């Protein structure tokens, strides 16, 4: 499906030098919103093409998850010819996204001064672990480090257990979201007449720490370090996960403590006036959770969700991935999408969260998915032709190893 002329980022070209998750997630969002994203890959391909054990056909699900709506060109940036091709791409781009370690772009010959020379109106988004001028700028960083150095992992896990990073790459995804937001703000500035070179910088550290705004603000103003409370939250109770006959349920009924206790058949707790005070409940969090768990175990998850919803109490089932995609709300949201791939056949993935409607509450949504994730070098030849390379120049670039392309 081609992008309509009125689609948000139609006409915006993004040169994507990023790999792994944070950068590709950012550029996939831009592609979902209509941008022409050109994924520049080394001859060996994005590391995501071989990362992880899960496969859909011959393709890793890791790569398929964050690389739709992109075209792939293979460029060997170690060669002079490859750097010339990248320079040609940059000249015609609106946005450049890179997540090399700080200093790599300079060593490749694409310093800020060179980028400005090539394209005075370019928006450059640099993603790194700690920041371009951080004292830790030369350290390696991936999602695990983002979660641990930001303090996120210190808040997750059982009180007497170790810090526990989230099972999903939250630092990477948060960084990708912040990068996308920064790019969109810079693009919006153009429409307001703010032209010229723009540098957008995001890091795993800043993106993840900024997401901990409640916990950080609490510490900065009280000096008290938030700890780990398992599935609970440090400021309120109950706001936690409890066992049921057949699984688990999340309950946040701090505003109706007595009603929750009576619903669970714990009238003795409902009658204790001291427990109306949140501070008392927090002090007795452990024993109170054990008592509430006695009540929740009397019901199945579905039974208890129904009862709590009827009482208008915050509650919901705790799903694994199988439960998530069996739920009617997820099906209704249309978040599961299917694409055809020449090496994977039909595969499923998750759509981006933002939805766009033409107005007037039409029943159809503007479609965001136009391209499946590309094969390595699948679009090299067409992109070179778009850059003005003639047949002889394309052949020479391929023969020299400056670029690579999909054969067949």
Tab-separated table of N, CA, C and O in Angstrom, residues 308-349:
chain	number	residue	atom	x	y	z
A	308	UNK	N	-15.084	-7.601	41.065
A	308	UNK	CA	-14.417	-6.321	41.304
A	308	UNK	C	-14.865	-5.271	40.286
A	308	UNK	O	-15.030	-4.094	40.632
A	309	UNK	N	-15.051	-5.683	39.050
A	309	UNK	CA	-15.522	-4.738	38.042
A	309	UNK	C	-16.942	-4.272	38.349
A	309	UNK	O	-17.279	-3.102	38.150
A	310	UNK	N	-17.770	-5.189	38.841
A	310	UNK	CA	-19.137	-4.809	39.219
A	310	UNK	C	-19.132	-3.784	40.344
A	310	UNK	O	-20.031	-2.939	40.440
A	311	UNK	N	-18.097	-3.841	41.201
A	311	UNK	CA	-17.960	-2.872	42.289
A	311	UNK	C	-17.130	-1.657	41.866
A	311	UNK	O	-16.829	-0.796	42.705
A	312	UNK	N	-16.777	-1.584	40.593
A	312	UNK	CA	-16.003	-0.479	40.038
A	312	UNK	C	-14.654	-0.318	40.735
A	312	UNK	O	-14.201	0.797	40.998
A	313	UNK	N	-14.017	-1.448	41.031
A	313	UNK	CA	-12.685	-1.419	41.628
A	313	UNK	C	-11.639	-1.741	40.563
A	313	UNK	O	-11.855	-2.609	39.709
A	314	UNK	N	-10.512	-1.046	40.642
A	314	UNK	CA	-9.417	-1.256	39.696
A	314	UNK	C	-8.926	-2.698	39.795
A	314	UNK	O	-8.496	-3.151	40.851
A	315	UNK	N	-9.022	-3.413	38.690
A	315	UNK	CA	-8.631	-4.821	38.709
A	315	UNK	C	-8.465	-5.331	37.287
A	315	UNK	O	-8.986	-4.741	36.328
A	316	UNK	N	-7.746	-6.429	37.168
A	316	UNK	CA	-7.587	-7.049	35.860
A	316	UNK	C	-6.800	-8.332	35.973
A	316	UNK	O	-6.047	-8.542	36.930
A	317	UNK	N	-6.958	-9.221	35.006
A	317	UNK	CA	-6.209	-10.488	35.022
A	317	UNK	C	-4.732	-10.251	34.747
A	317	UNK	O	-4.354	-9.265	34.113
A	318	UNK	N	-3.899	-11.143	35.216
A	318	UNK	CA	-2.468	-11.120	34.917
A	318	UNK	C	-2.227	-12.160	33.830
A	318	UNK	O	-2.354	-13.358	34.071
A	319	UNK	N	-1.901	-11.693	32.637
A	319	UNK	CA	-1.774	-12.581	31.491
A	319	UNK	C	-0.319	-12.914	31.179
A	319	UNK	O	0.589	-12.109	31.409
A	320	UNK	N	-0.105	-14.089	30.605
A	320	UNK	CA	1.100	-14.335	29.840
A	320	UNK	C	0.767	-13.975	28.393
A	320	UNK	O	-0.336	-13.507	28.087
A	321	UNK	N	1.721	-14.155	27.474
A	321	UNK	CA	1.477	-13.740	26.093
A	321	UNK	C	0.296	-14.473	25.460
A	321	UNK	O	-0.458	-13.897	24.671
A	322	UNK	N	0.105	-15.743	25.830
A	322	UNK	CA	-1.037	-16.479	25.274
A	322	UNK	C	-2.342	-15.846	25.722
A	322	UNK	O	-3.289	-15.688	24.925
A	323	UNK	N	-2.408	-15.464	26.987
A	323	UNK	CA	-3.608	-14.823	27.494
A	323	UNK	C	-3.849	-13.469	26.873
A	323	UNK	O	-4.994	-13.089	26.586
A	324	UNK	N	-2.776	-12.720	26.661
A	324	UNK	CA	-2.902	-11.386	26.065
A	324	UNK	C	-3.612	-11.458	24.721
A	324	UNK	O	-4.591	-10.747	24.455
A	325	UNK	N	-3.130	-12.356	23.844
A	325	UNK	CA	-3.658	-12.366	22.482
A	325	UNK	C	-4.965	-13.142	22.348
A	325	UNK	O	-5.568	-13.144	21.278
A	326	UNK	N	-5.419	-13.746	23.451
A	326	UNK	CA	-6.745	-14.360	23.456
A	326	UNK	C	-7.802	-13.400	23.981
A	326	UNK	O	-8.994	-13.668	23.856
A	327	UNK	N	-7.391	-12.272	24.531
A	327	UNK	CA	-8.321	-11.348	25.162
A	327	UNK	C	-9.085	-10.534	24.114
A	327	UNK	O	-8.509	-10.076	23.126
A	328	UNK	N	-10.364	-10.311	24.364
A	328	UNK	CA	-11.208	-9.618	23.395
A	328	UNK	C	-10.789	-8.161	23.198
A	328	UNK	O	-10.931	-7.607	22.107
A	329	UNK	N	-10.256	-7.513	24.256
A	329	UNK	CA	-9.843	-6.118	24.119
A	329	UNK	C	-8.642	-6.003	23.184
A	329	UNK	O	-8.536	-5.054	22.394
A	330	UNK	N	-7.730	-6.965	23.261
A	330	UNK	CA	-6.570	-6.958	22.371
A	330	UNK	C	-7.017	-7.229	20.934
A	330	UNK	O	-6.560	-6.582	19.992
A	331	UNK	N	-7.930	-8.178	20.773
A	331	UNK	CA	-8.442	-8.451	19.419
A	331	UNK	C	-9.141	-7.219	18.856
A	331	UNK	O	-8.965	-6.872	17.686
A	332	UNK	N	-9.926	-6.554	19.687
A	332	UNK	CA	-10.652	-5.371	19.229
A	332	UNK	C	-9.696	-4.252	18.828
A	332	UNK	O	-9.947	-3.515	17.867
A	333	UNK	N	-8.611	-4.109	19.567
A	333	UNK	CA	-7.654	-3.037	19.282
A	333	UNK	C	-6.895	-3.261	17.986
A	333	UNK	O	-6.288	-2.332	17.452
A	334	UNK	N	-6.917	-4.487	17.474
A	334	UNK	CA	-6.237	-4.772	16.212
A	334	UNK	C	-4.723	-4.683	16.299
A	334	UNK	O	-4.051	-4.416	15.299
A	335	UNK	N	-4.177	-4.917	17.468
A	335	UNK	CA	-2.732	-4.785	17.653
A	335	UNK	C	-1.959	-5.938	17.023
A	335	UNK	O	-0.773	-5.810	16.727
A	336	UNK	N	-2.605	-7.084	16.850
A	336	UNK	CA	-1.950	-8.199	16.175
A	336	UNK	C	-2.129	-8.009	14.676
A	336	UNK	O	-3.239	-7.898	14.168
A	337	UNK	N	-1.004	-7.943	13.962
A	337	UNK	CA	-1.073	-7.773	12.511
A	337	UNK	C	-0.278	-8.898	11.851
A	337	UNK	O	0.629	-9.462	12.451
A	338	UNK	N	-0.626	-9.211	10.627
A	338	UNK	CA	0.052	-10.273	9.890
A	338	UNK	C	0.613	-9.724	8.588
A	338	UNK	O	-0.037	-8.939	7.894
A	339	UNK	N	1.832	-10.145	8.274
A	339	UNK	CA	2.501	-9.720	7.063
A	339	UNK	C	3.014	-10.943	6.314
A	339	UNK	O	3.242	-11.996	6.915
A	340	UNK	N	3.185	-10.789	5.020
A	340	UNK	CA	3.765	-11.851	4.202
A	340	UNK	C	5.236	-11.558	3.967
A	340	UNK	O	5.622	-10.421	3.696
A	341	UNK	N	6.051	-12.596	4.090
A	341	UNK	CA	7.493	-12.442	3.904
A	341	UNK	C	7.977	-13.580	3.013
A	341	UNK	O	7.559	-14.724	3.195
A	342	UNK	N	8.860	-13.286	2.053
A	342	UNK	CA	9.279	-14.347	1.123
A	342	UNK	C	10.030	-15.492	1.779
A	342	UNK	O	10.042	-16.604	1.247
A	343	UNK	N	10.664	-15.262	2.927
A	343	UNK	CA	11.405	-16.326	3.594
A	343	UNK	C	10.736	-16.822	4.865
A	343	UNK	O	11.119	-17.858	5.393
A	344	UNK	N	9.752	-16.079	5.359
A	344	UNK	CA	9.065	-16.476	6.590
A	344	UNK	C	7.624	-16.892	6.348
A	344	UNK	O	6.971	-17.396	7.254
A	345	UNK	N	7.136	-16.662	5.139
A	345	UNK	CA	5.722	-16.886	4.895
A	345	UNK	C	4.913	-15.831	5.636
A	345	UNK	O	5.356	-14.691	5.815
A	346	UNK	N	3.743	-16.209	6.085
A	346	UNK	CA	2.922	-15.269	6.847
A	346	UNK	C	3.388	-15.276	8.296
A	346	UNK	O	3.491	-16.321	8.927
A	347	UNK	N	3.706	-14.100	8.819
A	347	UNK	CA	4.114	-14.015	10.210
A	347	UNK	C	3.331	-12.903	10.890
A	347	UNK	O	2.835	-11.976	10.255
A	348	UNK	N	3.206	-13.015	12.205
A	348	UNK	CA	2.452	-12.048	12.992
A	348	UNK	C	3.388	-11.181	13.807
A	348	UNK	O	4.469	-11.617	14.226
A	349	UNK	N	2.991	-9.946	14.037
A	349	UNK	CA	3.749	-9.033	14.888
A	349	UNK	C	2.763	-8.064	15.540
A	349	UNK	O	1.547	-8.242	15.439
